Structures are given as structure tokens and as C-alpha cells.
Amino acid sequence: MAGTRTGEFRQLISPFLQAKIAELEEAYGPDSRQVLALTRQYVTSPLETVVQDNARRRHYESEVSILFDGRPVVGVERLYRRTMLIEPTTVCAAHCRWCLRGQYPIRTMKEDDITHATRYIGSAELRDDVNEVLITGGDPLMSLPLLGLTLGELARNAPNVRIVRIGSRVPFQDPARINDAMLEMFGRYPDFRFELGCNVNHPLEFWPESIDSLKRLQDIGFRIYNQHPLLKGVNDDTETLTELYELLRWHGIEAHYLFHAIPMRGMAHHRTSLRRGLELVRRLTAGGVFSGRAKPHYAVLSDIGKIVIYDGVIRDHREEDNCLLLRSGFRLKERRAWNPSWQVPESLVIDNDGFMCTWYVDGTDDPIPADAA
């Protein structure tokens, strides 16, 4: 995930990925499905200029807008009771074209902002509820000094935090960054349970360098899980997903969320219909294709937070703008208790049982035009 200054999300492909794409082009040809599995993730498409009327630059609002010790807390988000999110930097090794935060402003937290945010996380107001911090961005593994500062300030100022999750694609974009210095830094904090949320979308991304970088983290105690989007023309078929989840299991990586691709500006060509994803997940989870130990949760990241797609979650369909009404397990009063500054989105509907529902922009199953693939 990464930001943009101009509103246009520039192409950025790491040297590591450039080399891998070149190897695939030489082995299979430039228009092969193997090459497209990577280039559709990282290479700018002319279809990004096709913008739907209901497309947005920002998908949801969860930033904490609150004064603490007389000044605003910055770089912190909260949607759930136990977990706070902190974003030290929005820099990434490469720009995923389907990025949730691709249209967000570029930001790097200052040292005093990080100290202030961690003191807020450890304050009496939050101490009894919050026990987990997700460090994301951007990619936290892109800046060892910022990551080390964040961990040190959490250890000093927020003793209630026991679990530290880090969201990163570095193992699959620039794995050499996971080096001895980084491992030594993590070793300074034995009281944290460290988890790494990686993002691998296709079986061919399990390169030896990536596997080795993940193994180095596992060897010092990291638990690793994967959450990734369903991407049209990349992994929206049973065979690819089956191979992906079997590889995740073999390498000790938990299959966590399979996300329906988010309805962001210029992303329509990446998005299947929600029901297409649901059918794929049914085949995976109920068809005896592979072990139940490797099956993910199918979810959307909506205006009001993550909604796992179970039977009965889809309540209505609005054909005129292709929106689905989705029922969550959240109540408005709980959300406001966790984040008093949370802004109610226009899509919100409260059902008769007091649960929040939201109108969610669906995708389509139209094929990707050959000249834009």
C-alpha cells in the first residue's frame, strides 16, 4: 500500500520483481498467463482511467480524530475493540495496482508523532480494551529506523499491547530487506507476540528468495498469515486458488482472508462479482478439493469494516448502481464507543436488530479486454 501526491498512482516495480517478470517473459512469452499473473498486479493499465460514477479515492474512514495531552493523535486508526492500527510510513517497495491506499496522501510519521500515538494507545482510556497493534502503511519493513522506533515506543509506553502484527509485501517484493539487522531488532522485544500479515496472490510468487525470507522470520518466532484479494485474470479460478492455499499450508502460513477486490477509483477491471467469489469459495471449502486446514475466510472490506460473507449476509441488490446491501455483525453504539470520532458513511443502514448494514459496490464478471490485459 502506498500514497500519491497528485491523485495519479504512479507505477513502481522493485528491481526484484522486474527481474522475476523478465525471467517469466523469457520462459513463457510476454503475453503468457504466467507473466500476466504478475503484470496485472503491478503494471499500469489503461483501464485505470475508466472511472465509475460511484468510485472513490478513499474507501473507508477509520482514523482516530481525537486530542490527547492537548494535541491531535495522528497516524492511528481504529475500527475494532481490541486492535489499534498505526502507519509509520506509506512507502512501499512496489505499487500494487489494486491498492486500497493508492489514492491516499503520502505521509511519514515524525518521531514525536509516534511517541505521542503510542502513549495514547497505552493510556488509561484504552488500556483495558486494546491489546494488539497492527503496524501497516505503506510497508513497515521498508524503514528499519521507523519500525524500530515504533516498537521501542510501544514497549515503553503501551504495556497493554501484547500482540504486534505487521502488514508487509516485502517478502514478495524485496525479500533481501529481511536481513540480520532486522532480525536482531525484533529479538530485542521478546515480550511481544509478532505476527506478519503477508500478501501473496498467485502460486508463482513463491520464489526461493521469498520462501527463505519468510523462514528467517518464522525461525525467530513470527507467526505468518496471508490475506489477499481475489483479482480478475490473476487468481479467480479454482485451480490457482487451490495451488496457492496448498503452498501456504506447506510453508506454515495461515490462510486468513480472501478479500473481494475493493471498489476503488480505477479498479473496476480487477473486480469480479461478489457472487463469483462466493462460488469459488464454495468449491474450495465444500467440494473436497483440499484439506479444510487450508481454507480462508471470504470477506469484503466495506465502509463499516470487514464483513465475512456467510449465508444471509447479502440482504438486497440495487440494480441501478449494482450495489449489494450487506449485513455486518457490528452495532453503531459499539463502534462509537471504540472510536468516538468515527464518521457514519452515507451507505449505512441499521437493521431491525440494531446491526449495521452497508450498501457495497459490486464488481462484474465481464472479461478483461484483450488490448488492456
CSV table of C-alpha atoms in Angstrom, one decimal:
chain,number,residue,atom,x,y,z
A,1,MET,CA,0.0,0.0,0.0
A,2,ALA,CA,1.3,3.4,-0.9
A,3,GLY,CA,0.2,7.0,-1.4
A,4,THR,CA,0.1,9.5,-4.1
A,5,ARG,CA,0.7,13.3,-4.2
A,6,THR,CA,-1.0,14.1,-7.5
A,7,GLY,CA,-4.0,11.8,-7.4
A,8,GLU,CA,-2.4,9.6,-10.0
A,9,PHE,CA,-1.0,6.4,-8.6
A,10,ARG,CA,2.4,6.0,-10.3
A,11,GLN,CA,3.8,2.7,-11.4
A,12,LEU,CA,6.6,1.4,-9.2
A,13,ILE,CA,8.1,-2.1,-9.6
A,14,SER,CA,11.0,-3.2,-7.5
A,15,PRO,CA,14.2,-4.4,-9.2
A,16,PHE,CA,13.5,-7.9,-7.7
A,17,LEU,CA,10.1,-8.0,-9.3
A,18,GLN,CA,11.4,-6.6,-12.6
A,19,ALA,CA,13.9,-9.5,-12.7
A,20,LYS,CA,11.2,-12.0,-12.0
A,21,ILE,CA,8.9,-10.6,-14.7
A,22,ALA,CA,11.8,-10.7,-17.2
A,23,GLU,CA,12.5,-14.4,-16.3
A,24,LEU,CA,8.9,-15.3,-16.9
A,25,GLU,CA,8.8,-13.4,-20.2
A,26,GLU,CA,11.8,-15.3,-21.4
A,27,ALA,CA,10.5,-18.7,-20.2
A,28,TYR,CA,6.8,-18.4,-21.3
A,29,GLY,CA,6.4,-15.3,-23.5
A,30,PRO,CA,5.3,-11.7,-22.8
A,31,ASP,CA,1.6,-12.4,-23.1
A,32,SER,CA,1.6,-15.7,-21.2
A,33,ARG,CA,-0.8,-16.3,-18.2
A,34,GLN,CA,2.3,-16.6,-16.0
A,35,VAL,CA,3.5,-13.1,-17.0
A,36,LEU,CA,0.0,-11.6,-16.7
A,37,ALA,CA,-0.3,-13.0,-13.2
A,38,LEU,CA,2.4,-10.5,-12.2
A,39,THR,CA,1.9,-7.6,-14.6
A,40,ARG,CA,-1.8,-7.3,-13.9
A,41,GLN,CA,-0.7,-6.7,-10.3
A,42,TYR,CA,2.0,-4.2,-10.9
A,43,VAL,CA,1.9,-2.7,-14.4
A,44,THR,CA,-0.3,0.4,-15.1
A,45,SER,CA,-3.3,-0.5,-17.3
A,46,PRO,CA,-5.3,2.0,-19.5
A,47,LEU,CA,-8.4,0.7,-17.8
A,48,GLU,CA,-7.3,2.6,-14.6
A,49,THR,CA,-8.6,5.7,-16.4
A,50,VAL,CA,-12.1,4.2,-16.6
A,51,VAL,CA,-13.9,5.6,-13.5
A,52,GLN,CA,-17.3,4.6,-12.4
A,53,ASP,CA,-19.7,7.3,-11.1
A,54,ASN,CA,-19.7,5.7,-7.6
A,55,ALA,CA,-16.0,5.1,-7.5
A,56,ARG,CA,-13.9,6.8,-4.8
A,57,ARG,CA,-10.3,7.7,-3.9
A,58,ARG,CA,-10.8,6.6,-0.3
A,59,HIS,CA,-12.8,3.5,0.6
A,60,TYR,CA,-13.5,3.9,4.3
A,61,GLU,CA,-12.8,6.2,7.3
A,62,SER,CA,-11.3,4.9,10.5
A,63,GLU,CA,-8.8,7.5,11.6
A,64,VAL,CA,-8.9,8.5,15.2
A,65,SER,CA,-9.6,12.3,15.4
A,66,ILE,CA,-9.0,12.9,19.0
A,67,LEU,CA,-7.0,15.2,21.3
A,68,PHE,CA,-4.6,13.5,23.7
A,69,ASP,CA,-2.5,15.6,26.0
A,70,GLY,CA,-3.6,18.7,24.3
A,71,ARG,CA,-2.7,17.7,20.7
A,72,PRO,CA,-4.2,15.6,17.9
A,73,VAL,CA,-3.2,12.0,17.6
A,74,VAL,CA,-2.0,11.3,14.0
A,75,GLY,CA,-1.4,8.1,12.1
A,76,VAL,CA,-3.7,5.9,14.1
A,77,GLU,CA,-6.9,4.1,13.1
A,78,ARG,CA,-9.5,2.1,15.0
A,79,LEU,CA,-12.5,0.1,13.8
A,80,TYR,CA,-12.4,-2.8,16.3
A,81,ARG,CA,-12.3,-3.1,20.1
A,82,ARG,CA,-9.0,-4.9,20.7
A,83,THR,CA,-6.9,-3.6,17.8
A,84,MET,CA,-5.3,-0.2,17.0
A,85,LEU,CA,-3.6,0.5,13.7
A,86,ILE,CA,-0.6,2.7,13.3
A,87,GLU,CA,1.0,3.8,10.0
A,88,PRO,CA,4.6,5.0,10.4
A,89,THR,CA,5.1,5.3,6.6
A,90,THR,CA,3.2,5.0,3.3
A,91,VAL,CA,6.3,4.0,1.3
A,92,CYS,CA,6.3,0.6,-0.4
A,93,ALA,CA,8.8,-1.5,-2.4
A,94,ALA,CA,6.3,-1.7,-5.3
A,95,HIS,CA,2.9,-0.3,-6.1
A,96,CYS,CA,0.1,-2.9,-6.3
A,97,ARG,CA,-2.3,-1.5,-8.9
A,98,TRP,CA,-5.3,-2.6,-6.8
A,99,CYS,CA,-4.0,-0.9,-3.6
A,100,LEU,CA,-6.6,0.2,-1.0
A,101,ARG,CA,-4.4,3.2,-0.2
A,102,GLY,CA,-3.1,4.0,-3.6
A,103,GLN,CA,-5.0,7.3,-3.7
A,104,TYR,CA,-4.1,8.3,-0.1
A,105,PRO,CA,-1.7,11.2,0.5
A,106,ILE,CA,2.0,10.3,1.1
A,107,ARG,CA,2.8,10.5,4.8
A,108,THR,CA,5.7,9.6,7.2
A,109,MET,CA,5.2,10.0,10.9
A,110,LYS,CA,7.6,12.1,12.8
A,111,GLU,CA,9.4,10.7,15.9
A,112,ASP,CA,7.3,12.8,18.3
A,113,ASP,CA,4.1,11.7,16.5
A,114,ILE,CA,5.0,8.1,17.0
A,115,THR,CA,5.8,8.6,20.7
A,116,HIS,CA,2.5,10.5,21.2
A,117,ALA,CA,0.5,7.8,19.4
A,118,THR,CA,2.0,5.0,21.5
A,119,ARG,CA,1.3,7.0,24.7
A,120,TYR,CA,-2.3,7.3,23.6
A,121,ILE,CA,-2.5,3.5,22.8
A,122,GLY,CA,-1.2,2.9,26.3
A,123,SER,CA,-3.4,5.5,28.1
A,124,ALA,CA,-5.9,4.6,30.8
A,125,GLU,CA,-8.7,5.3,28.3
A,126,LEU,CA,-7.6,2.3,26.1
A,127,ARG,CA,-5.6,0.1,28.4
A,128,ASP,CA,-8.4,-2.3,29.3
A,129,ASP,CA,-9.5,-2.9,25.7
A,130,VAL,CA,-6.6,-2.6,23.4
A,131,ASN,CA,-4.0,-5.4,23.5
A,132,GLU,CA,-3.0,-5.6,19.8
A,133,VAL,CA,-1.4,-3.2,17.4
A,134,LEU,CA,-1.3,-3.6,13.6
A,135,ILE,CA,1.7,-1.7,12.1
A,136,THR,CA,0.9,-1.1,8.5
A,137,GLY,CA,1.2,1.7,5.9
A,138,GLY,CA,2.7,1.6,3.3
A,139,ASP,CA,5.1,-1.2,4.3
A,140,PRO,CA,6.7,-1.0,7.7
A,141,LEU,CA,9.6,-3.2,6.7
A,142,MET,CA,10.7,-0.5,4.2
A,143,SER,CA,12.1,1.6,7.1
A,144,LEU,CA,14.0,-0.2,9.8
A,145,PRO,CA,14.6,3.0,11.8
A,146,LEU,CA,10.9,3.9,11.8
A,147,LEU,CA,9.9,0.4,12.7
A,148,GLY,CA,12.4,0.1,15.4
A,149,LEU,CA,11.3,3.4,16.9
A,150,THR,CA,7.6,2.3,16.8
A,151,LEU,CA,8.4,-1.0,18.5
A,152,GLY,CA,10.5,0.7,21.2
A,153,GLU,CA,7.9,3.3,21.9
A,154,LEU,CA,5.1,0.7,22.1
A,155,ALA,CA,7.2,-1.3,24.6
A,156,ARG,CA,7.9,1.8,26.7
A,157,ASN,CA,4.5,3.5,26.6
A,158,ALA,CA,1.9,0.7,26.0
A,159,PRO,CA,2.4,-2.3,28.3
A,160,ASN,CA,-1.1,-3.4,27.5
A,161,VAL,CA,0.0,-4.3,23.9
A,162,ARG,CA,0.9,-8.0,23.7
A,163,ILE,CA,0.4,-8.8,20.1
A,164,VAL,CA,2.2,-6.8,17.3
A,165,ARG,CA,1.1,-7.5,13.7
A,166,ILE,CA,3.0,-6.2,10.8
A,167,GLY,CA,1.4,-5.9,7.3
A,168,SER,CA,4.0,-6.3,4.6
A,169,ARG,CA,4.6,-7.5,1.0
A,170,VAL,CA,8.4,-7.1,1.3
A,171,PRO,CA,8.9,-10.9,1.3
A,172,PHE,CA,7.5,-11.0,-2.2
A,173,GLN,CA,8.7,-7.6,-3.5
A,174,ASP,CA,12.2,-7.1,-2.0
A,175,PRO,CA,13.0,-10.1,0.3
A,176,ALA,CA,16.7,-9.1,0.8
A,177,ARG,CA,15.4,-6.4,3.2
A,178,ILE,CA,14.7,-9.2,5.8
A,179,ASN,CA,18.3,-9.3,6.9
A,180,ASP,CA,20.4,-9.9,10.1
A,181,ALA,CA,19.9,-6.3,11.3
A,182,MET,CA,16.1,-6.6,11.0
A,183,LEU,CA,16.1,-10.0,12.8
A,184,GLU,CA,18.3,-8.6,15.6
A,185,MET,CA,15.9,-5.7,16.1
A,186,PHE,CA,12.9,-8.0,16.5
A,187,GLY,CA,14.9,-10.0,19.0
A,188,ARG,CA,15.1,-7.0,21.4
A,189,TYR,CA,11.3,-7.4,22.1
A,190,PRO,CA,10.8,-10.9,23.4
A,191,ASP,CA,7.6,-9.9,25.3
A,192,PHE,CA,5.7,-9.2,22.0
A,193,ARG,CA,4.0,-11.9,20.1
A,194,PHE,CA,4.9,-11.0,16.5
A,195,GLU,CA,2.7,-11.8,13.5
A,196,LEU,CA,3.3,-10.9,9.9
A,197,GLY,CA,0.4,-10.4,7.5
A,198,CYS,CA,1.8,-11.0,4.1
A,199,ASN,CA,0.0,-10.8,0.8
A,200,VAL,CA,0.7,-13.4,-1.9
A,201,ASN,CA,-1.8,-13.7,-4.7
A,202,HIS,CA,-0.5,-16.4,-7.0
A,203,PRO,CA,1.5,-19.7,-6.6
A,204,LEU,CA,4.3,-18.5,-8.9
A,205,GLU,CA,5.2,-15.8,-6.3
A,206,PHE,CA,6.7,-18.5,-4.0
A,207,TRP,CA,10.2,-17.7,-5.2
A,208,PRO,CA,13.1,-19.3,-3.3
A,209,GLU,CA,14.2,-15.8,-2.0
A,210,SER,CA,10.7,-15.1,-0.7
A,211,ILE,CA,10.4,-18.5,1.0
A,212,ASP,CA,13.8,-18.0,2.6
A,213,SER,CA,12.9,-14.6,3.9
A,214,LEU,CA,9.7,-15.9,5.5
A,215,LYS,CA,11.6,-18.9,7.0
A,216,ARG,CA,14.0,-16.5,8.7
A,217,LEU,CA,11.1,-14.7,10.3
A,218,GLN,CA,9.5,-18.0,11.4
A,219,ASP,CA,12.8,-19.1,12.9
A,220,ILE,CA,12.7,-16.2,15.4
A,221,GLY,CA,9.1,-16.8,16.4
A,222,PHE,CA,6.9,-15.0,13.8
A,223,ARG,CA,3.5,-16.4,13.1
A,224,ILE,CA,2.7,-15.6,9.4
A,225,TYR,CA,-0.7,-15.4,7.8
A,226,ASN,CA,-1.8,-14.4,4.3
A,227,GLN,CA,-4.7,-12.1,3.3
A,228,HIS,CA,-5.1,-11.2,-0.3
A,229,PRO,CA,-7.6,-10.0,-2.9
A,230,LEU,CA,-9.5,-12.0,-5.5
A,231,LEU,CA,-8.2,-10.5,-8.7
A,232,LYS,CA,-9.8,-10.9,-12.1
A,233,GLY,CA,-7.4,-12.6,-14.5
A,234,VAL,CA,-4.9,-13.4,-11.8
A,235,ASN,CA,-6.4,-15.8,-9.3
A,236,ASP,CA,-10.1,-16.0,-10.0
A,237,ASP,CA,-10.2,-19.8,-10.7
A,238,THR,CA,-10.3,-22.9,-8.6
A,239,GLU,CA,-7.1,-24.4,-9.8
A,240,THR,CA,-5.0,-21.3,-9.0
A,241,LEU,CA,-6.5,-20.8,-5.6
A,242,THR,CA,-6.2,-24.5,-4.7
A,243,GLU,CA,-2.4,-24.4,-5.5
A,244,LEU,CA,-2.0,-21.1,-3.7
A,245,TYR,CA,-3.6,-22.4,-0.4
A,246,GLU,CA,-1.7,-25.7,-0.6
A,247,LEU,CA,1.6,-23.8,-0.9
A,248,LEU,CA,0.6,-21.5,2.0
A,249,ARG,CA,-0.1,-24.5,4.2
A,250,TRP,CA,3.1,-26.3,3.2
A,251,HIS,CA,5.2,-23.2,4.2
A,252,GLY,CA,3.5,-22.8,7.5
A,253,ILE,CA,1.4,-19.7,6.5
A,254,GLU,CA,-2.2,-19.4,7.8
A,255,ALA,CA,-4.8,-18.7,5.1
A,256,HIS,CA,-6.7,-15.8,6.7
A,257,TYR,CA,-8.8,-13.6,4.4
A,258,LEU,CA,-9.6,-13.9,0.7
A,259,PHE,CA,-10.9,-10.4,0.0
A,260,HIS,CA,-13.3,-9.4,-2.7
A,261,ALA,CA,-11.4,-6.6,-4.5
A,262,ILE,CA,-12.2,-3.2,-3.1
A,263,PRO,CA,-14.3,-0.7,-5.1
A,264,MET,CA,-11.7,2.0,-5.5
A,265,ARG,CA,-11.2,4.5,-8.3
A,266,GLY,CA,-9.8,2.9,-11.5
A,267,MET,CA,-10.0,-0.6,-10.1
A,268,ALA,CA,-13.2,-2.0,-11.8
A,269,HIS,CA,-11.2,-4.2,-14.2
A,270,HIS,CA,-9.7,-6.1,-11.2
A,271,ARG,CA,-13.1,-6.9,-9.6
A,272,THR,CA,-15.2,-10.0,-10.1
A,273,SER,CA,-18.8,-10.1,-8.8
A,274,LEU,CA,-19.1,-10.9,-5.1
A,275,ARG,CA,-21.1,-14.0,-6.0
A,276,ARG,CA,-18.4,-15.2,-8.3
A,277,GLY,CA,-16.0,-15.2,-5.4
A,278,LEU,CA,-18.6,-16.9,-3.2
A,279,GLU,CA,-19.0,-19.7,-5.8
A,280,LEU,CA,-15.2,-20.1,-5.9
A,281,VAL,CA,-15.0,-20.3,-2.1
A,282,ARG,CA,-17.9,-22.9,-2.1
A,283,ARG,CA,-15.9,-25.1,-4.4
A,284,LEU,CA,-12.8,-24.7,-2.3
A,285,THR,CA,-14.5,-25.2,1.1
A,286,ALA,CA,-17.3,-27.7,0.3
A,287,GLY,CA,-16.0,-29.6,-2.7
A,288,GLY,CA,-13.4,-31.8,-1.1
A,289,VAL,CA,-10.7,-30.1,-3.2
A,290,PHE,CA,-8.2,-30.0,-0.4
A,291,SER,CA,-7.9,-30.0,3.4
A,292,GLY,CA,-10.1,-27.9,5.5
A,293,ARG,CA,-7.0,-26.8,7.4
A,294,ALA,CA,-6.1,-24.6,4.4
A,295,LYS,CA,-9.3,-22.8,3.8
A,296,PRO,CA,-9.7,-18.9,4.0
A,297,HIS,CA,-12.5,-16.6,5.1
A,298,TYR,CA,-14.1,-14.8,2.2
A,299,ALA,CA,-14.7,-11.2,3.2
A,300,VAL,CA,-15.2,-7.7,1.9
A,301,LEU,CA,-13.7,-4.5,3.4
A,302,SER,CA,-16.7,-2.3,3.4
A,303,ASP,CA,-17.4,1.3,4.5
A,304,ILE,CA,-18.0,0.0,8.0
A,305,GLY,CA,-15.2,-2.6,8.3
A,306,LYS,CA,-14.6,-6.2,7.4
A,307,ILE,CA,-17.7,-8.3,6.7
A,308,VAL,CA,-17.2,-12.1,6.3
A,309,ILE,CA,-19.6,-13.5,3.7
A,310,TYR,CA,-21.8,-16.1,5.2
A,311,ASP,CA,-25.3,-17.2,4.3
A,312,GLY,CA,-27.7,-14.3,4.9
A,313,VAL,CA,-25.1,-11.5,4.7
A,314,ILE,CA,-26.3,-10.3,1.3
A,315,ARG,CA,-29.7,-8.8,2.1
A,316,ASP,CA,-30.6,-6.9,-1.1
A,317,HIS,CA,-29.4,-5.9,-4.6
A,318,ARG,CA,-29.9,-2.4,-6.1
A,319,GLU,CA,-29.7,-3.0,-9.8
A,320,GLU,CA,-29.5,0.7,-10.9
A,321,ASP,CA,-26.0,1.1,-9.5
A,322,ASN,CA,-25.0,-2.6,-8.9
A,323,CYS,CA,-24.8,-2.3,-5.1
A,324,LEU,CA,-25.4,-5.0,-2.6
A,325,LEU,CA,-26.8,-4.5,0.9
A,326,LEU,CA,-24.5,-6.4,3.3
A,327,ARG,CA,-25.3,-7.1,7.0
A,328,SER,CA,-22.4,-6.9,9.4
A,329,GLY,CA,-22.0,-8.1,13.0
A,330,PHE,CA,-21.3,-4.5,14.2
A,331,ARG,CA,-23.5,-2.2,16.2
A,332,LEU,CA,-23.2,1.5,15.9
A,333,LYS,CA,-23.0,2.2,19.6
A,334,GLU,CA,-20.1,-0.2,19.9
A,335,ARG,CA,-18.2,1.4,17.0
A,336,ARG,CA,-18.7,4.9,18.5
A,337,ALA,CA,-17.5,3.6,21.9
A,338,TRP,CA,-14.3,2.3,20.3
A,339,ASN,CA,-13.8,5.3,18.0
A,340,PRO,CA,-15.9,8.4,19.1
A,341,SER,CA,-14.7,10.3,16.0
A,342,TRP,CA,-15.9,7.7,13.5
A,343,GLN,CA,-17.9,9.3,10.8
A,344,VAL,CA,-21.1,7.5,9.7
A,345,PRO,CA,-20.9,6.8,5.9
A,346,GLU,CA,-23.8,7.6,3.7
A,347,SER,CA,-24.1,3.9,2.8
A,348,LEU,CA,-25.1,2.9,6.4
A,349,VAL,CA,-28.4,1.2,7.1
A,350,ILE,CA,-29.4,0.0,10.6
A,351,ASP,CA,-31.5,-3.2,10.5
A,352,ASN,CA,-34.3,-4.1,12.8
A,353,ASP,CA,-32.0,-6.0,15.2
A,354,GLY,CA,-29.7,-2.9,15.6
A,355,PHE,CA,-26.9,-4.2,13.4
A,356,MET,CA,-25.1,-2.0,10.8
A,357,CYS,CA,-25.6,-2.8,7.2
A,358,THR,CA,-24.0,-1.1,4.2
A,359,TRP,CA,-24.5,-0.6,0.5
A,360,TYR,CA,-21.4,-2.1,-1.2
A,361,VAL,CA,-20.5,-1.5,-4.8
A,362,ASP,CA,-20.3,-4.9,-6.6
A,363,GLY,CA,-18.0,-5.9,-9.4
A,364,THR,CA,-18.8,-7.7,-12.7
A,365,ASP,CA,-17.7,-10.8,-14.4
A,366,ASP,CA,-17.1,-9.1,-17.8
A,367,PRO,CA,-13.8,-10.3,-19.3
A,368,ILE,CA,-10.8,-8.0,-19.4
A,369,PRO,CA,-10.4,-6.6,-22.9
A,370,ALA,CA,-7.5,-8.2,-24.7
A,371,ASP,CA,-5.9,-4.9,-25.6
A,372,ALA,CA,-5.8,-3.9,-21.9
A,373,ALA,CA,-4.7,-7.1,-20.4
